[in-house]
Amino acid sequence: MDCFDGQESSENAMQHNQLIIDWLIEWREQAKRFGSKMEFVYGKALNSLRSHTDPIRSGEDCRKLKGFGNAICMKIDQKFAQKFPNSQNVTSQMVKKSTQMTDHFSVTATKPSAARERVSKNNRKSNYIPAKGSSAFAILIALLRLEMEFNNSKVNKLDLKETAQHYCKANFGLMTINSLLQRSLIIKTEERNCRYSLSDQGRELAKTLALASENLKDFADRYLKIVKPIDNPLNEKENLIERQDSIEAIANDSFVMEAGTYDIVLCIDSRERYSTNQGNQNRAAFASALQRKDINVEIRTLPVGDFVWIAKKKSSNATDLIRRELVLDYIIERKRIDDLASSIKDSRWQEQKFRLLNSGLRRPIYLIEYFGRQSRKQDHGSMNAASLDQAISNCEIDGFEIKRTDNIDETVRYLATMTKWLQAFYANKSILAARNHKEFSRTSAQDLCYMTFNEFCSNSSKVQIFTAKEMFIKHLLQIKGLSLSKAMCIIERYPTIRSLLDRYDSIDHKNEKLRNNLLSDIRCDAAIGSNRRLGPVISKRICSFYS
């Protein structure tokens, strides 16, 4: 619907585009002065409008453009209503949409009974409100906070339990998850290590419960509540719009952790066990051994690696139970020497190295654990000591740091020493969060810019979409005798499977010798100044693999 009375010329209509551009610049500069992340939201909308050539006459027209959410469009309509007060269409449209938004986002937090009536109206089928402090209450609140504060909408069972326990007064029961699933308040993924998230219905219920809880006042004030209405209706709408804009900006949030405001925590994978060569295993013993050395540890489900260090924001008050976290550059994969031999034999090791290198963390470390110093010279798992040493040396060439320990106690001492060194290194340093993995990849270690823990988990997940080049590497690593460094040299000449197959097809099938030796002249160790070639044996093996 056209927002202005009468027919307008194309020239006048384009003047409205310029008006909106001027307003967006003004709002962006205001946000910049106050240090608000809305600066980037307005900037994104501004770039979108500048590249748009058609005339825009209202905020409603802006909805078709990228970067314009409901809140910004409403704010534009407000400005048009102020500039063209005789245009009744703008005013009525603006008030109508503002009323709809207010109905959707505002709940009176000071009256729990009113909040419950709201839930009952939106949830007539179940008419279900969990008691405060119950397991169901804790699960809904935990999922809501993880989603809104950390953009982590899908959570595994272990992390959900760890977070939810903060809000449960009674004994926490995971069986409650099944009840919430039946009520369609949460959703479960179908993968083997399933993850949980809120449904639309569950999200609304969780918001209402949070607003009605005094213990969650800080969280509700920041993420859920709308500023109380005041006398001027336009100011009221502006407050509502700013709140909505902030919600839209949360997913792309960046932040700084000032020096002294965070702790260095060692995260241990929940599947990592304190194992000995006698076969004794204890999942919690690793954490206990480190805690006895005054190391701050947490057991979590890590998508890759066995140990990572995070910078965790210190709690500022009693209700601040979920804190921001950044993953530091160091990640350790621990391998007992017998397990390493087994991994090499069945080709799992190459894929594990590939996943570690693609985790995004800049300092991957392989910790090789022996059974005493004498075992360094012994054969393990049908592999002789020389072959194992060669494999470990190749791992260094692939870009890993290598740490060898003679027993599990030495491993614990190394982890404790490493943690204390990191604590000293970061004691006087402020660190920055990257908005996403793409932004993180453009930084270096000197920038002190890191991924959030959730971004690390998302980027390192086994279930992901690989590029053609990455899939080609995974294929090559399944071929016996082909290391990661050799695979990388091959893809420099043939970036994809298709390019290699096309090259094979261009050779006469009768010329078997040329096909078999196609890759034999590729230099493998040029980075270390060697002229060593891939050789005819592996070249023939690759040719057979793709024939």
Coordinates of C-alpha atoms in Angstrom, one line a residue:
M1 CA 0.0 0.0 0.0
D2 CA 1.3 3.4 -0.9
C3 CA 2.0 5.5 2.2
F4 CA 1.5 8.9 0.7
D5 CA -1.6 10.7 -0.6
G6 CA -1.8 11.4 -4.3
Q7 CA 0.3 10.2 -7.2
E8 CA 4.0 10.8 -7.0
S9 CA 6.5 11.1 -9.7
S10 CA 9.4 8.7 -10.0
E11 CA 11.7 11.5 -9.0
N12 CA 9.8 12.3 -5.8
A13 CA 9.6 8.6 -5.0
M14 CA 13.4 8.3 -5.3
Q15 CA 13.7 11.2 -2.8
H16 CA 12.0 8.9 -0.3
N17 CA 14.9 6.5 -0.8
Q18 CA 17.3 9.2 0.1
L19 CA 15.3 10.1 3.2
I20 CA 15.5 6.6 4.5
I21 CA 19.3 6.5 3.7
D22 CA 19.7 9.7 5.7
W23 CA 17.8 8.2 8.6
L24 CA 19.8 5.0 8.6
I25 CA 23.0 6.9 8.6
E26 CA 21.8 9.0 11.5
W27 CA 20.8 5.9 13.5
R28 CA 24.0 4.1 12.7
E29 CA 26.1 7.0 13.9
Q30 CA 24.0 7.2 17.1
A31 CA 24.5 3.5 17.7
K32 CA 28.3 3.9 17.1
R33 CA 28.6 6.7 19.6
F34 CA 26.9 4.5 22.3
G35 CA 28.9 1.5 21.3
S36 CA 25.8 -0.5 20.3
K37 CA 26.0 -3.5 18.1
M38 CA 23.0 -1.9 16.2
E39 CA 25.7 0.0 14.3
F40 CA 26.2 -3.1 12.2
V41 CA 22.5 -3.8 11.8
Y42 CA 21.8 -0.4 10.4
G43 CA 24.9 -0.6 8.2
K44 CA 23.7 -3.8 6.7
A45 CA 20.3 -2.3 5.9
L46 CA 22.0 0.8 4.5
N47 CA 24.1 -1.2 2.1
S48 CA 21.1 -3.1 1.0
L49 CA 19.0 0.0 0.3
R50 CA 21.9 1.8 -1.6
S51 CA 22.1 -1.1 -4.0
H52 CA 18.3 -1.0 -4.6
T53 CA 17.3 1.0 -7.7
D54 CA 13.5 0.9 -7.3
P55 CA 11.6 3.7 -5.4
I56 CA 10.7 3.0 -1.8
R57 CA 7.8 4.9 -0.2
S58 CA 7.4 3.3 3.2
G59 CA 8.9 1.0 5.8
E60 CA 6.5 -1.7 4.5
D61 CA 8.2 -1.4 1.1
C62 CA 11.6 -2.0 2.8
R63 CA 10.6 -5.5 4.0
K64 CA 11.5 -7.0 0.6
L65 CA 15.1 -5.9 1.1
K66 CA 17.8 -7.8 2.8
G67 CA 18.7 -6.5 6.3
F68 CA 15.3 -4.9 7.0
G69 CA 13.4 -6.6 9.9
N70 CA 10.1 -5.6 11.4
A71 CA 11.7 -3.2 13.9
I72 CA 13.6 -1.1 11.4
C73 CA 10.6 -1.0 9.0
M74 CA 8.4 0.2 11.9
K75 CA 11.0 2.9 12.8
I76 CA 11.0 4.1 9.2
D77 CA 7.2 4.4 9.2
Q78 CA 7.4 6.4 12.4
K79 CA 9.8 8.9 10.7
F80 CA 7.5 9.2 7.7
A81 CA 4.5 9.8 10.0
Q82 CA 6.4 12.6 11.7
K83 CA 7.5 14.1 8.4
F84 CA 4.2 13.7 6.7
P85 CA 1.6 14.1 9.5
N86 CA -1.3 14.4 7.1
S87 CA -0.8 10.9 5.7
Q88 CA -3.3 8.9 7.7
N89 CA -2.3 5.7 6.0
V90 CA 1.1 5.8 7.5
T91 CA -0.1 6.5 11.0
S92 CA -2.8 3.8 11.0
Q93 CA -0.5 1.2 9.5
M94 CA 2.2 2.0 12.0
V95 CA 0.0 1.9 15.1
K96 CA -1.6 -1.4 13.9
K97 CA 1.8 -3.1 13.4
S98 CA 3.2 -1.7 16.7
T99 CA 0.2 -3.1 18.5
Q100 CA 0.8 -6.5 17.0
M101 CA 4.5 -6.4 18.0
T102 CA 3.7 -5.3 21.5
D103 CA 1.2 -8.2 21.9
H104 CA 3.8 -10.6 20.7
F105 CA 6.8 -9.5 22.7
S106 CA 5.5 -8.1 26.0
V107 CA 4.4 -10.0 29.1
T108 CA 3.8 -8.5 32.5
A109 CA 6.6 -10.0 34.6
T110 CA 5.5 -8.5 37.9
K111 CA 2.2 -10.6 37.9
P112 CA 2.9 -14.3 37.7
S113 CA -0.8 -15.1 37.5
A114 CA -1.2 -12.9 34.4
A115 CA 1.9 -14.6 32.8
R116 CA 0.3 -17.9 33.4
E117 CA -3.0 -16.8 31.8
R118 CA -0.9 -15.8 28.7
V119 CA 0.7 -19.3 28.6
S120 CA -2.7 -20.9 29.0
K121 CA -4.1 -18.9 26.1
N122 CA -1.3 -19.9 23.8
N123 CA -1.1 -23.4 25.0
R124 CA -4.7 -24.5 25.3
K125 CA -4.0 -28.1 24.2
S126 CA -1.7 -28.9 27.1
N127 CA -2.6 -26.2 29.6
Y128 CA 0.8 -27.1 31.2
I129 CA 2.9 -24.8 33.4
P130 CA 5.8 -26.6 35.2
A131 CA 6.5 -25.7 38.8
K132 CA 9.4 -23.4 39.5
G133 CA 12.5 -25.4 40.4
S134 CA 11.2 -28.6 38.8
S135 CA 13.2 -30.5 36.2
A136 CA 10.9 -29.4 33.4
F137 CA 11.3 -25.7 34.5
A138 CA 15.1 -26.2 34.5
I139 CA 15.2 -27.7 31.1
L140 CA 13.1 -25.0 29.4
I141 CA 15.1 -22.2 31.1
A142 CA 18.4 -23.8 30.2
L143 CA 17.5 -24.2 26.6
L144 CA 16.2 -20.6 26.4
R145 CA 19.3 -19.1 27.9
L146 CA 21.7 -21.1 25.7
E147 CA 19.7 -20.1 22.7
M148 CA 19.3 -16.4 23.4
E149 CA 22.6 -15.6 25.1
F150 CA 24.9 -17.9 23.1
N151 CA 23.0 -18.5 19.9
N152 CA 23.2 -22.3 20.7
S153 CA 19.7 -23.6 19.7
K154 CA 20.7 -27.3 19.7
V155 CA 22.2 -28.8 22.9
N156 CA 23.4 -32.3 23.6
K157 CA 22.1 -34.1 26.7
L158 CA 25.3 -33.8 28.8
D159 CA 25.5 -30.0 28.3
L160 CA 21.8 -29.6 28.8
K161 CA 22.0 -31.5 32.1
E162 CA 25.0 -29.4 33.3
T163 CA 23.2 -26.1 32.6
A164 CA 19.7 -27.2 33.8
Q165 CA 21.0 -28.3 37.2
H166 CA 21.5 -24.6 38.1
Y167 CA 17.7 -24.1 38.0
C168 CA 16.5 -27.3 39.6
K169 CA 15.7 -27.4 43.3
A170 CA 14.9 -31.1 43.5
N171 CA 16.9 -34.0 42.1
F172 CA 17.3 -33.3 38.4
G173 CA 15.7 -36.0 36.2
L174 CA 16.5 -36.4 32.6
M175 CA 13.3 -38.5 32.2
T176 CA 11.5 -35.2 32.1
I177 CA 12.8 -34.7 28.6
N178 CA 10.4 -37.4 27.3
S179 CA 7.5 -35.6 28.9
L180 CA 8.5 -32.3 27.3
L181 CA 8.9 -34.1 23.9
Q182 CA 5.4 -35.5 24.2
R183 CA 4.0 -32.1 25.0
S184 CA 5.8 -30.7 21.9
L185 CA 7.7 -28.2 24.0
I186 CA 11.1 -29.4 22.9
I187 CA 12.4 -31.0 19.7
K188 CA 15.0 -33.8 19.4
T189 CA 17.3 -34.3 16.4
E190 CA 17.4 -37.8 14.8
E191 CA 21.2 -38.1 14.8
R192 CA 23.0 -40.7 17.0
N193 CA 24.2 -38.1 19.5
C194 CA 20.9 -36.3 19.5
R195 CA 20.5 -32.6 20.4
Y196 CA 17.6 -30.8 21.9
S197 CA 16.0 -27.4 21.2
L198 CA 12.9 -25.5 22.0
S199 CA 9.8 -25.6 19.8
D200 CA 8.0 -22.4 19.1
Q201 CA 5.4 -23.3 21.8
G202 CA 8.2 -24.3 24.3
R203 CA 10.1 -21.0 23.6
E204 CA 7.0 -18.9 24.5
L205 CA 6.4 -20.9 27.7
A206 CA 10.1 -20.6 28.7
K207 CA 10.1 -16.8 28.1
T208 CA 7.0 -16.5 30.3
L209 CA 8.6 -18.6 33.1
A210 CA 11.8 -16.6 33.0
L211 CA 9.8 -13.3 33.2
A212 CA 7.9 -14.6 36.2
S213 CA 11.1 -15.7 38.1
E214 CA 12.9 -13.3 40.4
N215 CA 16.2 -15.3 40.1
L216 CA 16.2 -14.6 36.3
K217 CA 15.6 -10.9 36.6
D218 CA 19.0 -9.9 35.0
F219 CA 18.5 -12.3 32.1
A220 CA 14.9 -11.2 31.5
D221 CA 15.8 -7.5 31.7
R222 CA 18.4 -7.9 29.0
Y223 CA 16.8 -10.3 26.6
L224 CA 13.0 -10.5 27.2
K225 CA 11.5 -7.4 28.8
I226 CA 10.2 -4.4 27.0
V227 CA 10.8 -1.0 28.5
K228 CA 7.8 0.1 30.5
P229 CA 5.2 2.3 28.6
I230 CA 5.5 6.0 29.0
D231 CA 3.3 8.9 28.1
N232 CA 4.5 9.7 24.6
P233 CA 3.2 6.9 22.3
L234 CA 5.9 7.5 19.7
N235 CA 8.7 7.1 22.3
E236 CA 7.0 3.9 23.5
K237 CA 7.2 2.5 20.0
E238 CA 10.8 3.5 19.6
N239 CA 11.7 1.7 22.8
L240 CA 9.9 -1.4 21.5
I241 CA 11.6 -1.1 18.2
E242 CA 15.1 -0.8 19.7
R243 CA 14.4 -3.9 21.8
Q244 CA 13.3 -5.9 18.7
D245 CA 16.4 -4.6 16.8
S246 CA 18.6 -5.9 19.6
I247 CA 17.0 -9.3 19.5
E248 CA 17.7 -9.5 15.7
A249 CA 21.3 -8.5 16.4
I250 CA 22.0 -11.2 19.1
A251 CA 22.9 -13.9 16.6
N252 CA 25.8 -11.8 15.2
D253 CA 27.0 -10.5 18.5
S254 CA 30.7 -9.9 19.1
F255 CA 32.2 -9.0 22.5
V256 CA 35.4 -8.3 24.4
M257 CA 36.6 -10.0 27.5
E258 CA 38.7 -7.5 29.4
A259 CA 41.8 -8.7 31.3
G260 CA 41.0 -10.1 34.7
T261 CA 37.3 -10.7 33.9
Y262 CA 37.7 -14.3 32.8
D263 CA 39.1 -17.6 34.0
I264 CA 41.1 -20.1 32.1
V265 CA 39.4 -23.5 32.2
L266 CA 40.6 -26.9 30.9
C267 CA 37.8 -28.8 29.2
I268 CA 38.1 -32.6 29.1
D269 CA 36.1 -34.6 26.6
S270 CA 33.4 -36.7 28.4
R271 CA 34.6 -39.8 26.6
E272 CA 38.2 -39.5 27.7
R273 CA 39.2 -42.1 30.3
Y274 CA 42.0 -42.4 32.7
S275 CA 43.3 -45.7 31.2
T276 CA 46.4 -47.7 32.0
N277 CA 48.1 -50.6 30.2
Q278 CA 46.5 -53.0 32.7
G279 CA 43.1 -52.0 31.2
N280 CA 41.8 -50.0 34.2
Q281 CA 39.6 -47.1 33.1
N282 CA 38.0 -44.3 35.1
R283 CA 36.1 -41.5 33.3
A284 CA 36.3 -39.0 36.3
A285 CA 39.8 -39.8 37.4
F286 CA 41.4 -37.4 34.9
A287 CA 39.5 -34.4 36.2
S288 CA 40.1 -35.5 39.8
A289 CA 43.9 -35.8 39.3
L290 CA 44.0 -32.3 37.7
Q291 CA 41.8 -30.8 40.4
R292 CA 44.2 -32.0 43.0
K293 CA 46.8 -29.8 41.3
D294 CA 44.4 -26.8 41.6
I295 CA 43.4 -26.8 38.0
N296 CA 40.0 -25.5 37.0
V297 CA 38.5 -28.3 34.8
E298 CA 35.1 -29.1 33.3
I299 CA 34.0 -32.3 31.6
R300 CA 32.1 -31.7 28.3
T301 CA 31.3 -33.4 25.1
L302 CA 33.9 -32.1 22.6
P303 CA 33.3 -32.5 18.9
V304 CA 37.0 -33.0 18.2
G305 CA 40.0 -33.5 20.4
D306 CA 40.3 -34.6 24.0
F307 CA 41.4 -31.4 25.7
V308 CA 40.8 -27.7 24.9
W309 CA 41.2 -24.6 27.0
I310 CA 38.5 -21.9 27.2
A311 CA 38.3 -18.4 28.6
K312 CA 35.2 -18.3 30.7
K313 CA 33.6 -15.0 31.8
K314 CA 33.6 -14.7 35.6
S315 CA 30.2 -14.6 37.3
S316 CA 29.2 -11.1 38.1
N317 CA 26.2 -11.9 40.4
A318 CA 24.3 -14.8 41.8
T319 CA 21.9 -15.1 38.9
D320 CA 24.5 -15.0 36.2
L321 CA 24.7 -18.8 35.9
I322 CA 25.5 -19.0 32.1
R323 CA 28.7 -17.2 31.1
R324 CA 30.3 -16.3 27.8
E325 CA 33.1 -18.6 26.7
L326 CA 35.9 -18.4 24.1
V327 CA 38.0 -21.3 22.9
L328 CA 41.8 -20.6 23.0
D329 CA 44.1 -21.7 20.3
Y330 CA 45.3 -25.0 21.8
I331 CA 43.7 -28.4 21.3
I332 CA 45.1 -31.7 22.3
E333 CA 44.4 -35.2 20.9
R334 CA 45.7 -37.8 23.4
K335 CA 46.8 -41.1 21.9
R336 CA 48.2 -44.1 23.9
I337 CA 50.9 -45.7 21.8
D338 CA 48.9 -48.9 21.3
D339 CA 45.8 -47.0 20.3
L340 CA 48.0 -44.9 17.8
A341 CA 49.2 -48.1 16.2
S342 CA 45.7 -49.4 15.8
S343 CA 44.5 -46.0 14.3
I344 CA 47.3 -46.1 11.8
K345 CA 46.6 -49.6 10.8
D346 CA 42.9 -49.1 10.1
S347 CA 43.5 -45.6 8.5
R348 CA 41.5 -43.7 11.2
W349 CA 44.5 -41.6 12.1
Q350 CA 44.6 -39.7 8.8
E351 CA 40.9 -38.6 9.1
Q352 CA 41.4 -37.7 12.8
K353 CA 44.3 -35.4 11.8
F354 CA 42.2 -33.9 9.0
R355 CA 39.4 -33.1 11.5
L356 CA 41.8 -31.6 14.0
L357 CA 43.4 -29.3 11.4
N358 CA 39.9 -28.2 10.2
S359 CA 38.7 -27.4 13.7
G360 CA 39.9 -23.9 13.2
L361 CA 42.1 -23.9 16.3
R362 CA 45.6 -22.7 15.4
R363 CA 47.8 -24.9 17.7
P364 CA 46.8 -28.6 17.4
I365 CA 48.9 -30.9 19.6
Y366 CA 49.2 -34.7 19.5
L367 CA 50.1 -36.1 22.9
I368 CA 51.6 -39.5 22.5
E369 CA 51.5 -41.5 25.8
Y370 CA 53.8 -44.5 26.3
F371 CA 53.9 -47.2 29.0
G372 CA 57.2 -46.1 30.5
R373 CA 60.4 -45.0 28.7
Q374 CA 61.4 -48.5 27.6
S375 CA 58.1 -48.8 25.6
R376 CA 59.4 -46.1 23.2
K377 CA 61.7 -48.7 21.7
Q378 CA 59.1 -51.5 21.6
D379 CA 56.7 -52.7 19.0
H380 CA 53.0 -52.0 19.5
G381 CA 49.9 -53.4 17.8
S382 CA 51.9 -55.3 15.1
M383 CA 53.8 -52.1 14.2
N384 CA 57.5 -51.8 14.9
A385 CA 59.0 -48.9 16.8
A386 CA 60.7 -47.4 13.7
S387 CA 57.4 -47.3 11.8
L388 CA 55.6 -45.6 14.7
D389 CA 58.4 -43.0 15.0
Q390 CA 58.2 -42.3 11.3
A391 CA 54.4 -41.8 11.5
I392 CA 54.8 -39.4 14.4
S393 CA 57.5 -37.4 12.5
N394 CA 55.1 -37.2 9.5
C395 CA 52.5 -35.8 11.9
E396 CA 54.9 -32.9 12.7
I397 CA 55.3 -32.2 9.0
D398 CA 51.5 -32.1 8.7
G399 CA 51.5 -29.2 11.1
F400 CA 51.0 -30.7 14.5
E401 CA 53.0 -30.1 17.7
I402 CA 54.1 -33.4 19.3
K403 CA 54.3 -34.1 23.0
R404 CA 55.5 -37.5 24.3
T405 CA 54.9 -38.6 27.8
D406 CA 55.9 -41.9 29.5
N407 CA 52.8 -42.5 31.6
I408 CA 49.5 -41.1 32.5
D409 CA 50.9 -39.2 35.6
E410 CA 53.3 -37.3 33.3
T411 CA 50.3 -36.5 31.0
V412 CA 48.5 -35.0 34.0
R413 CA 51.6 -33.0 34.9
Y414 CA 51.9 -31.7 31.4
L415 CA 48.2 -30.6 31.3
A416 CA 48.6 -28.8 34.6
T417 CA 51.8 -27.0 33.5
M418 CA 50.2 -26.0 30.3
T419 CA 47.1 -24.6 32.1
K420 CA 49.2 -22.6 34.5
W421 CA 51.3 -21.2 31.6
L422 CA 48.1 -20.1 29.8
Q423 CA 46.8 -18.5 33.0
A424 CA 50.0 -16.5 33.2
F425 CA 50.0 -15.6 29.5
Y426 CA 46.4 -14.3 29.5
A427 CA 46.5 -12.6 32.9
N428 CA 46.9 -9.1 31.5
K429 CA 45.3 -9.6 28.1
S430 CA 41.9 -8.6 26.8
I431 CA 40.5 -11.0 24.1
L432 CA 37.9 -10.6 21.4
A433 CA 35.2 -12.9 20.1
A434 CA 34.9 -13.4 16.4
R435 CA 31.3 -13.2 15.1
N436 CA 31.6 -16.4 13.1
H437 CA 34.2 -18.8 11.8
K438 CA 34.7 -16.9 8.5
E439 CA 35.7 -13.8 10.5
F440 CA 37.9 -15.9 12.8
S441 CA 39.7 -17.4 9.8
R442 CA 40.9 -13.9 8.8
T443 CA 42.7 -13.3 12.1
S444 CA 46.0 -14.5 13.4
A445 CA 47.2 -15.6 16.9
Q446 CA 48.6 -12.1 17.5
D447 CA 45.1 -10.6 17.2
L448 CA 43.9 -12.5 20.3
C449 CA 40.6 -13.1 18.5
Y450 CA 38.8 -16.5 19.2
M451 CA 35.8 -18.5 18.5
T452 CA 33.0 -19.0 21.0
F453 CA 32.6 -22.5 22.3
N454 CA 29.3 -23.0 20.4
E455 CA 31.0 -21.8 17.1
F456 CA 33.8 -24.3 17.8
C457 CA 31.3 -27.1 18.3
S458 CA 29.4 -26.2 15.2
N459 CA 32.4 -25.8 13.0
S460 CA 34.0 -29.1 14.2
S461 CA 31.0 -31.3 14.0
K462 CA 31.4 -34.6 12.1
V463 CA 28.1 -34.0 10.4
Q464 CA 28.9 -31.2 8.0
I465 CA 28.9 -30.3 4.3
F466 CA 32.4 -30.7 2.8
T467 CA 33.7 -28.8 -0.2
A468 CA 34.8 -30.7 -3.2
K469 CA 38.4 -30.3 -2.2
E470 CA 37.8 -31.4 1.4
M471 CA 35.9 -34.5 0.2
F472 CA 38.8 -35.3 -2.2
I473 CA 41.2 -35.2 0.7
K474 CA 39.0 -37.6 2.7
H475 CA 39.0 -40.0 -0.3
L476 CA 42.7 -39.9 -0.6
L477 CA 43.3 -40.5 3.0
Q478 CA 41.6 -43.9 2.7
I479 CA 44.4 -45.1 0.4
K480 CA 47.2 -47.1 2.1
G481 CA 50.5 -45.2 2.4
L482 CA 49.0 -41.8 1.7
S483 CA 49.6 -39.3 4.4
L484 CA 47.8 -35.9 4.9
S485 CA 50.9 -34.0 3.6
K486 CA 51.0 -36.2 0.4
A487 CA 47.3 -35.7 -0.1
M488 CA 47.7 -31.9 0.1
C489 CA 50.4 -32.1 -2.5
I490 CA 48.2 -34.0 -4.9
I491 CA 45.3 -31.5 -4.6
E492 CA 47.6 -28.6 -5.4
R493 CA 47.8 -30.1 -8.9
Y494 CA 44.3 -31.7 -9.0
P495 CA 42.0 -29.7 -6.7
T496 CA 39.0 -32.1 -7.1
I497 CA 38.2 -35.7 -7.9
R498 CA 36.7 -34.5 -11.2
S499 CA 39.9 -32.8 -12.3
L500 CA 41.9 -36.0 -11.6
L501 CA 39.4 -38.3 -13.4
D502 CA 39.3 -35.9 -16.4
R503 CA 43.1 -36.2 -16.6
Y504 CA 42.9 -40.0 -16.4
D505 CA 40.3 -40.0 -19.2
S506 CA 42.5 -37.9 -21.4
I507 CA 45.1 -40.7 -21.4
D508 CA 44.6 -43.6 -23.7
H509 CA 43.4 -46.6 -21.7
K510 CA 45.9 -48.8 -23.6
N511 CA 48.7 -46.7 -22.2
E512 CA 48.6 -48.3 -18.8
K513 CA 52.1 -47.3 -17.8
L514 CA 51.4 -43.6 -18.3
R515 CA 48.2 -43.8 -16.3
N516 CA 49.8 -45.6 -13.4
N517 CA 52.7 -43.1 -13.2
L518 CA 50.7 -40.0 -13.7
L519 CA 51.2 -38.8 -10.1
S520 CA 54.6 -40.3 -9.5
D521 CA 56.6 -37.1 -10.1
I522 CA 54.6 -34.9 -7.6
R523 CA 57.0 -33.5 -5.0
C524 CA 55.9 -34.4 -1.5
D525 CA 58.4 -32.7 0.8
A526 CA 59.1 -29.4 -1.0
A527 CA 58.2 -27.5 2.2
I528 CA 61.3 -28.9 4.0
G529 CA 63.6 -28.6 1.0
S530 CA 63.4 -32.2 -0.2
N531 CA 63.1 -33.4 -3.8
R532 CA 61.3 -36.6 -2.7
R533 CA 58.5 -37.6 -5.1
L534 CA 55.3 -39.4 -4.6
G535 CA 56.7 -42.4 -6.4
P536 CA 55.2 -45.1 -8.7
V537 CA 53.8 -47.4 -6.0
I538 CA 51.4 -44.9 -4.5
S539 CA 50.7 -43.4 -8.0
K540 CA 49.6 -46.8 -9.2
R541 CA 47.6 -47.4 -6.1
I542 CA 45.6 -44.1 -6.6
C543 CA 45.1 -45.0 -10.3
S544 CA 43.6 -48.3 -9.3
F545 CA 41.4 -46.7 -6.6
Y546 CA 39.8 -44.4 -9.2
S547 CA 39.6 -46.8 -12.1

